[in-house]
Amino acid sequence: MEVSSNKQNRFLIVRPDRIGDVVLSTPIPRELKRKYPDCFVVLLLRDYTKDIYINNPNVDKIIIDEGKASFPYKLRLLKQIRYYKFTHAFMLLPTERINWLLFFSGIRYRIGVGHKFYQFITNTKSVYRRKYIPLRHEADYCFDTVRKIGIESDLLDTEIFLTDEEKQIVKSRREKYCDGKKFLIGIHTTSGNSVPNWKPNTYFELISRLKTLDNIKVVITDLQVPEEIKSISEVIYPEQKTLRDLVHIIASLDLLIASSTGPTHIAAALKIPTITMFCPLPACSPQLWSPLGNKAINILPDKNYCGRMCSGNPKQCYFEEEGGISVENILGAVKKEINHI
């Protein structure tokens, strides 16, 4: 696909998706800038996830898509996209709405994941789903969109950038939370019912046992904490108003424990070690969704657990039957990790 060596290449990356998906897109602008230092890179994101890209030196502009269906809104968004005269667009989450917006915006080279009829009739180039290999990582698969224009790289570590002022905020948070303890361990208990996860009472047991260990302080990182684990004594419940607040909280930690959700990817992008509970089903596996860029300790149930105990619906899996993921499994991983910190 044609890339200009004379005129400025102007790239639009489209990822109006969830936190983890957006974090996994961060290698793309970095590698575009590495290949074309003078290029212009813009992200099209949801308002909630823009905080992932704040202060990113590889991004020149962020456009917010509120996802509204009204014609006046879509016309305003179309005009905003046309204003920047993009030469290329990469649709990491293609939808028919986005596809037509980019088509009418006049972007000549458009590349999308998948191969829908609306992509065919608008001459959108595709990273073909039939060539999908489950054992490849999602970030690697999305990176195929820029491989179409000759970006040859396997550097997929994710990244979030903090300003010097933010680093001081993180330092102050850590000092406040630790309160004389040596290790600060975060636990994110919710998953939006998107992946297999423990029930709140299992997290309660883990928290209760962790806080009795020497030199450990526990921080709950959820925005909305389940009733079962609210107000546990000697546990920190930081206030959050924005996603950037969560970034600061996670950056203050020594370790984050969670199911396979967005906060684990934030931790990876900040180089904070993670202990993540995964399901071995191909659509949920660590081969596809493991955090990238940090020390990622991925815990799975026994090999045959899904076949014996699971309904096959990952949203109804709690790892609680024999051979699942126990509190002892996670405690053992924590003790092993803090001995190396």
Short mmCIF file of C-alpha atoms in Angstrom, two decimals:
data_model
loop_
_atom_site.label_atom_id
_atom_site.label_comp_id
_atom_site.label_asym_id
_atom_site.label_seq_id
_atom_site.Cartn_x
_atom_site.Cartn_y
_atom_site.Cartn_z
CA MET A 1 0.00 0.00 0.00
CA GLU A 2 1.31 3.41 -0.96
CA VAL A 3 3.10 5.53 1.64
CA SER A 4 4.52 8.89 0.59
CA SER A 5 8.23 9.60 0.94
CA ASN A 6 7.78 13.26 -0.01
CA LYS A 7 4.53 14.49 1.57
CA GLN A 8 3.63 14.12 5.22
CA ASN A 9 1.83 10.87 6.02
CA ARG A 10 -1.21 11.58 8.18
CA PHE A 11 -2.47 8.53 10.08
CA LEU A 12 -5.79 8.02 11.87
CA ILE A 13 -6.04 5.09 14.30
CA VAL A 14 -9.60 4.16 15.25
CA ARG A 15 -10.18 2.31 18.55
CA PRO A 16 -13.51 3.36 20.16
CA ASP A 17 -13.43 0.37 22.48
CA ARG A 18 -12.75 -0.78 26.04
CA ILE A 19 -9.76 0.08 28.23
CA GLY A 20 -7.72 -3.07 27.58
CA ASP A 21 -8.22 -2.90 23.82
CA VAL A 22 -7.10 0.73 23.77
CA VAL A 23 -3.98 -0.02 25.84
CA LEU A 24 -3.10 -2.83 23.44
CA SER A 25 -3.17 -0.32 20.57
CA THR A 26 -0.35 1.82 22.04
CA PRO A 27 2.47 0.06 20.12
CA ILE A 28 0.95 1.22 16.82
CA PRO A 29 1.58 4.99 17.06
CA ARG A 30 5.02 4.33 18.50
CA GLU A 31 6.06 2.17 15.57
CA LEU A 32 4.49 4.55 13.04
CA LYS A 33 6.59 7.38 14.48
CA ARG A 34 9.67 5.16 14.51
CA LYS A 35 9.26 4.41 10.80
CA TYR A 36 8.03 7.88 9.77
CA PRO A 37 9.32 10.41 12.34
CA ASP A 38 7.60 13.34 10.63
CA CYS A 39 4.19 11.69 10.32
CA PHE A 40 1.01 13.05 11.93
CA VAL A 41 -0.77 10.54 14.19
CA VAL A 42 -4.32 10.94 15.53
CA LEU A 43 -6.41 8.57 17.68
CA LEU A 44 -10.21 8.32 17.43
CA LEU A 45 -11.40 7.14 20.87
CA ARG A 46 -14.27 7.14 23.32
CA ASP A 47 -14.12 9.96 25.84
CA TYR A 48 -13.61 7.56 28.75
CA THR A 49 -10.49 5.94 27.29
CA LYS A 50 -8.71 9.09 26.09
CA ASP A 51 -6.77 9.14 29.37
CA ILE A 52 -4.77 6.14 28.13
CA TYR A 53 -3.17 8.37 25.49
CA ILE A 54 -2.76 11.60 27.46
CA ASN A 55 0.90 12.77 27.35
CA ASN A 56 1.81 10.13 24.74
CA PRO A 57 4.66 11.66 22.69
CA ASN A 58 3.75 9.52 19.68
CA VAL A 59 0.26 11.01 19.35
CA ASP A 60 -0.37 14.47 17.90
CA LYS A 61 -4.12 14.68 18.48
CA ILE A 62 -7.05 12.81 20.02
CA ILE A 63 -10.53 12.96 18.48
CA ILE A 64 -13.43 11.91 20.69
CA ASP A 65 -16.26 9.83 19.24
CA GLU A 66 -19.30 9.98 21.51
CA GLY A 67 -20.96 7.26 19.45
CA LYS A 68 -24.13 9.24 18.80
CA ALA A 69 -26.35 8.04 15.97
CA SER A 70 -27.95 11.37 15.07
CA PHE A 71 -27.20 12.76 11.62
CA PRO A 72 -26.10 16.23 12.89
CA TYR A 73 -23.56 14.62 15.24
CA LYS A 74 -22.18 12.31 12.56
CA LEU A 75 -21.88 15.29 10.20
CA ARG A 76 -19.88 17.24 12.81
CA LEU A 77 -17.60 14.26 13.39
CA LEU A 78 -17.17 13.80 9.63
CA LYS A 79 -16.14 17.45 9.23
CA GLN A 80 -13.66 17.10 12.09
CA ILE A 81 -12.06 14.05 10.48
CA ARG A 82 -11.96 15.69 7.04
CA TYR A 83 -10.25 18.76 8.51
CA TYR A 84 -7.04 16.82 9.17
CA LYS A 85 -6.76 15.45 5.60
CA PHE A 86 -5.63 11.99 6.65
CA THR A 87 -3.77 9.86 4.15
CA HIS A 88 -4.40 6.54 5.94
CA ALA A 89 -6.89 5.18 8.48
CA PHE A 90 -6.53 2.01 10.56
CA MET A 91 -9.81 0.64 11.95
CA LEU A 92 -8.91 -1.68 14.84
CA LEU A 93 -12.60 -1.99 15.71
CA PRO A 94 -14.46 -1.65 12.41
CA THR A 95 -18.16 -0.92 12.49
CA GLU A 96 -20.44 0.00 9.64
CA ARG A 97 -20.88 3.47 11.11
CA ILE A 98 -17.13 4.09 11.34
CA ASN A 99 -16.55 2.55 7.93
CA TRP A 100 -18.92 4.99 6.21
CA LEU A 101 -17.61 7.97 8.18
CA LEU A 102 -14.07 7.29 7.00
CA PHE A 103 -15.22 6.60 3.45
CA PHE A 104 -17.01 9.95 3.19
CA SER A 105 -14.13 11.73 4.94
CA GLY A 106 -12.06 11.22 1.80
CA ILE A 107 -9.29 9.10 3.33
CA ARG A 108 -7.82 7.26 0.39
CA TYR A 109 -6.20 4.32 2.19
CA ARG A 110 -8.43 2.63 4.78
CA ILE A 111 -7.53 -0.63 6.49
CA GLY A 112 -9.88 -2.57 8.76
CA VAL A 113 -9.87 -5.77 10.79
CA GLY A 114 -12.26 -8.33 9.32
CA HIS A 115 -13.97 -8.50 5.95
CA LYS A 116 -17.55 -7.23 5.95
CA PHE A 117 -19.65 -6.43 2.90
CA TYR A 118 -19.63 -2.71 3.72
CA GLN A 119 -15.82 -2.83 3.71
CA PHE A 120 -15.85 -4.51 0.31
CA ILE A 121 -18.13 -1.94 -1.35
CA THR A 122 -16.10 0.98 0.07
CA ASN A 123 -12.80 -0.56 -1.07
CA THR A 124 -11.50 -0.86 2.48
CA LYS A 125 -8.42 -3.05 2.70
CA SER A 126 -8.70 -5.82 5.26
CA VAL A 127 -6.74 -7.89 7.70
CA TYR A 128 -8.66 -11.05 6.96
CA ARG A 129 -10.25 -12.87 9.91
CA ARG A 130 -10.02 -16.23 8.15
CA LYS A 131 -6.27 -16.02 8.62
CA TYR A 132 -6.75 -15.54 12.36
CA ILE A 133 -4.49 -17.72 14.51
CA PRO A 134 -5.80 -18.11 18.10
CA LEU A 135 -2.32 -18.42 19.60
CA ARG A 136 -1.34 -14.95 18.35
CA HIS A 137 -1.86 -12.05 20.70
CA GLU A 138 -4.66 -9.56 20.06
CA ALA A 139 -2.11 -6.72 19.93
CA ASP A 140 -0.12 -8.60 17.29
CA TYR A 141 -3.23 -9.24 15.26
CA CYS A 142 -4.26 -5.56 15.34
CA PHE A 143 -0.71 -4.61 14.39
CA ASP A 144 -1.31 -6.36 11.07
CA THR A 145 -3.20 -3.22 10.00
CA VAL A 146 0.02 -1.19 9.92
CA ARG A 147 2.04 -4.08 8.55
CA LYS A 148 -0.08 -3.47 5.45
CA ILE A 149 1.90 -0.26 4.88
CA GLY A 150 5.30 -1.79 5.58
CA ILE A 151 5.66 -1.34 9.35
CA GLU A 152 7.68 -4.44 10.18
CA SER A 153 8.03 -4.74 13.94
CA ASP A 154 7.40 -7.26 16.67
CA LEU A 155 7.77 -4.69 19.47
CA LEU A 156 4.36 -4.97 21.10
CA ASP A 157 5.06 -3.77 24.65
CA THR A 158 2.33 -1.37 25.72
CA GLU A 159 2.99 2.02 27.30
CA ILE A 160 1.34 4.84 29.22
CA PHE A 161 3.28 8.04 29.85
CA LEU A 162 3.29 10.07 33.06
CA THR A 163 4.40 13.68 33.32
CA ASP A 164 6.91 14.71 36.00
CA GLU A 165 4.03 16.23 37.94
CA GLU A 166 2.09 12.97 37.75
CA LYS A 167 5.13 11.03 38.95
CA GLN A 168 5.13 13.21 42.06
CA ILE A 169 1.41 12.51 42.54
CA VAL A 170 2.14 8.78 42.29
CA LYS A 171 5.01 9.08 44.78
CA SER A 172 2.78 10.92 47.26
CA ARG A 173 0.01 8.34 46.84
CA ARG A 174 2.41 5.51 47.49
CA GLU A 175 3.81 7.08 50.64
CA LYS A 176 0.29 7.72 51.92
CA TYR A 177 -1.03 4.24 51.10
CA CYS A 178 1.98 2.28 52.37
CA ASP A 179 1.83 3.91 55.80
CA GLY A 180 5.14 2.35 56.80
CA LYS A 181 4.59 -0.97 55.04
CA LYS A 182 7.00 -2.19 52.35
CA PHE A 183 4.70 -3.64 49.66
CA LEU A 184 1.60 -2.11 48.11
CA ILE A 185 -0.65 -4.70 46.48
CA GLY A 186 -3.68 -3.71 44.41
CA ILE A 187 -6.72 -5.91 43.90
CA HIS A 188 -9.27 -5.23 41.16
CA THR A 189 -12.27 -7.39 41.92
CA THR A 190 -14.74 -6.54 39.13
CA SER A 191 -14.70 -7.40 35.44
CA GLY A 192 -17.95 -6.03 34.04
CA ASN A 193 -19.05 -9.66 33.61
CA SER A 194 -16.89 -9.81 30.48
CA VAL A 195 -14.51 -12.61 31.55
CA PRO A 196 -14.31 -15.46 34.08
CA ASN A 197 -13.76 -14.05 37.55
CA TRP A 198 -14.02 -14.84 41.24
CA LYS A 199 -17.13 -14.01 43.20
CA PRO A 200 -16.76 -11.12 45.70
CA ASN A 201 -16.70 -13.48 48.71
CA THR A 202 -13.59 -15.19 47.32
CA TYR A 203 -11.88 -11.83 46.93
CA PHE A 204 -12.93 -11.06 50.52
CA GLU A 205 -11.05 -14.15 51.69
CA LEU A 206 -7.95 -13.19 49.68
CA ILE A 207 -7.98 -9.61 50.99
CA SER A 208 -8.46 -10.79 54.58
CA ARG A 209 -5.48 -13.11 54.34
CA LEU A 210 -3.22 -10.72 52.45
CA LYS A 211 -3.61 -7.93 54.98
CA THR A 212 -2.31 -10.20 57.75
CA LEU A 213 1.03 -10.72 55.98
CA ASP A 214 4.02 -8.70 57.13
CA ASN A 215 4.84 -5.48 55.27
CA ILE A 216 1.82 -5.65 52.93
CA LYS A 217 -0.83 -3.00 52.45
CA VAL A 218 -3.84 -3.78 50.25
CA VAL A 219 -5.44 -1.27 47.86
CA ILE A 220 -8.82 -1.89 46.20
CA THR A 221 -8.72 -0.36 42.72
CA ASP A 222 -12.37 -0.77 41.65
CA LEU A 223 -14.40 2.31 40.83
CA GLN A 224 -17.52 0.58 42.16
CA VAL A 225 -16.57 -1.78 44.97
CA PRO A 226 -18.89 -4.77 45.56
CA GLU A 227 -20.86 -4.58 48.80
CA GLU A 228 -19.24 -7.76 50.10
CA ILE A 229 -15.78 -6.18 50.25
CA LYS A 230 -16.58 -2.61 51.23
CA SER A 231 -15.17 -1.19 54.46
CA ILE A 232 -12.67 -3.95 55.27
CA SER A 233 -10.46 -2.61 58.05
CA GLU A 234 -6.86 -1.61 57.23
CA VAL A 235 -7.58 -1.71 53.47
CA ILE A 236 -7.24 1.35 51.20
CA TYR A 237 -10.17 2.45 49.00
CA PRO A 238 -8.87 5.37 46.90
CA GLU A 239 -11.30 7.87 45.44
CA GLN A 240 -11.47 7.92 41.64
CA LYS A 241 -13.05 10.55 39.42
CA THR A 242 -11.36 9.81 36.10
CA LEU A 243 -9.54 6.97 34.39
CA ARG A 244 -6.34 8.94 34.89
CA ASP A 245 -6.89 8.63 38.65
CA LEU A 246 -6.88 4.85 38.21
CA VAL A 247 -3.65 5.14 36.22
CA HIS A 248 -2.05 7.02 39.13
CA ILE A 249 -3.30 4.46 41.66
CA ILE A 250 -1.97 1.50 39.67
CA ALA A 251 1.35 3.27 39.07
CA SER A 252 1.83 3.46 42.85
CA LEU A 253 1.59 -0.32 43.31
CA ASP A 254 4.17 -3.08 43.54
CA LEU A 255 1.73 -5.66 42.18
CA LEU A 256 -1.83 -5.84 40.82
CA ILE A 257 -4.12 -8.88 41.17
CA ALA A 258 -7.16 -9.12 38.89
CA SER A 259 -9.03 -11.14 36.33
CA SER A 260 -8.27 -10.50 32.66
CA THR A 261 -9.57 -6.92 32.45
CA GLY A 262 -8.45 -3.43 31.46
CA PRO A 263 -6.61 -2.58 34.71
CA THR A 264 -4.12 -5.41 34.13
CA HIS A 265 -3.23 -3.85 30.78
CA ILE A 266 -2.87 -0.43 32.41
CA ALA A 267 -0.47 -2.03 34.90
CA ALA A 268 1.53 -3.63 32.11
CA ALA A 269 1.81 -0.31 30.28
CA LEU A 270 3.16 1.21 33.52
CA LYS A 271 5.57 -1.74 34.03
CA ILE A 272 3.78 -2.86 37.21
CA PRO A 273 3.82 -6.66 37.73
CA THR A 274 0.48 -8.43 37.50
CA ILE A 275 -1.09 -11.65 38.71
CA THR A 276 -3.98 -12.32 36.35
CA MET A 277 -6.60 -15.07 36.43
CA PHE A 278 -7.25 -16.50 32.98
CA CYS A 279 -9.59 -19.00 31.40
CA PRO A 280 -7.96 -21.45 28.93
CA LEU A 281 -10.76 -21.12 26.36
CA PRO A 282 -9.22 -19.70 23.13
CA ALA A 283 -11.28 -16.49 23.24
CA CYS A 284 -10.15 -15.74 26.82
CA SER A 285 -6.66 -17.26 26.94
CA PRO A 286 -3.43 -15.50 27.96
CA GLN A 287 -2.02 -16.25 24.51
CA LEU A 288 -4.60 -13.80 23.22
CA TRP A 289 -4.98 -11.34 26.11
CA SER A 290 -1.95 -11.47 28.41
CA PRO A 291 -0.65 -8.10 29.63
CA LEU A 292 2.30 -6.95 27.50
CA GLY A 293 5.32 -4.98 28.70
CA ASN A 294 5.58 -6.03 32.33
CA LYS A 295 6.23 -9.12 34.44
CA ALA A 296 2.93 -10.91 33.84
CA ILE A 297 2.13 -13.89 36.06
CA ASN A 298 -0.84 -15.64 34.51
CA ILE A 299 -2.78 -18.16 36.60
CA LEU A 300 -5.05 -20.74 34.95
CA PRO A 301 -7.21 -23.57 36.32
CA ASP A 302 -6.23 -27.19 35.80
CA LYS A 303 -5.93 -28.32 32.20
CA ASN A 304 -9.22 -30.23 32.15
CA TYR A 305 -11.16 -27.85 34.39
CA CYS A 306 -13.28 -26.33 31.62
CA GLY A 307 -14.31 -29.70 30.26
CA ARG A 308 -15.26 -31.03 33.70
CA MET A 309 -16.68 -28.03 35.53
CA CYS A 310 -17.44 -25.18 33.17
CA SER A 311 -20.66 -24.54 31.26
CA GLY A 312 -18.66 -23.19 28.32
CA ASN A 313 -19.93 -19.67 28.99
CA PRO A 314 -16.96 -17.71 30.36
CA LYS A 315 -19.31 -15.14 31.90
CA GLN A 316 -20.61 -17.84 34.24
CA CYS A 317 -17.25 -19.19 35.37
CA TYR A 318 -15.98 -18.38 38.87
CA PHE A 319 -13.01 -20.79 39.13
CA GLU A 320 -14.54 -22.11 42.36
CA GLU A 321 -14.86 -25.84 41.69
CA GLU A 322 -12.13 -28.44 42.26
CA GLY A 323 -9.20 -27.71 39.98
CA GLY A 324 -10.13 -24.05 39.60
CA ILE A 325 -8.14 -21.07 40.87
CA SER A 326 -8.05 -20.97 44.65
CA VAL A 327 -7.07 -18.29 47.14
CA GLU A 328 -4.05 -20.48 47.94
CA ASN A 329 -2.98 -20.34 44.27
CA ILE A 330 -2.97 -16.54 44.31
CA LEU A 331 -1.39 -16.24 47.76
CA GLY A 332 1.43 -18.53 46.67
CA ALA A 333 2.07 -16.39 43.60
CA VAL A 334 2.04 -13.21 45.70
CA LYS A 335 4.52 -14.56 48.24
CA LYS A 336 6.84 -15.72 45.48
CA GLU A 337 6.67 -12.36 43.68
CA ILE A 338 7.28 -10.11 46.69
CA ASN A 339 10.42 -12.09 47.46
CA HIS A 340 11.78 -10.78 44.15
CA ILE A 341 10.69 -7.15 44.48
#
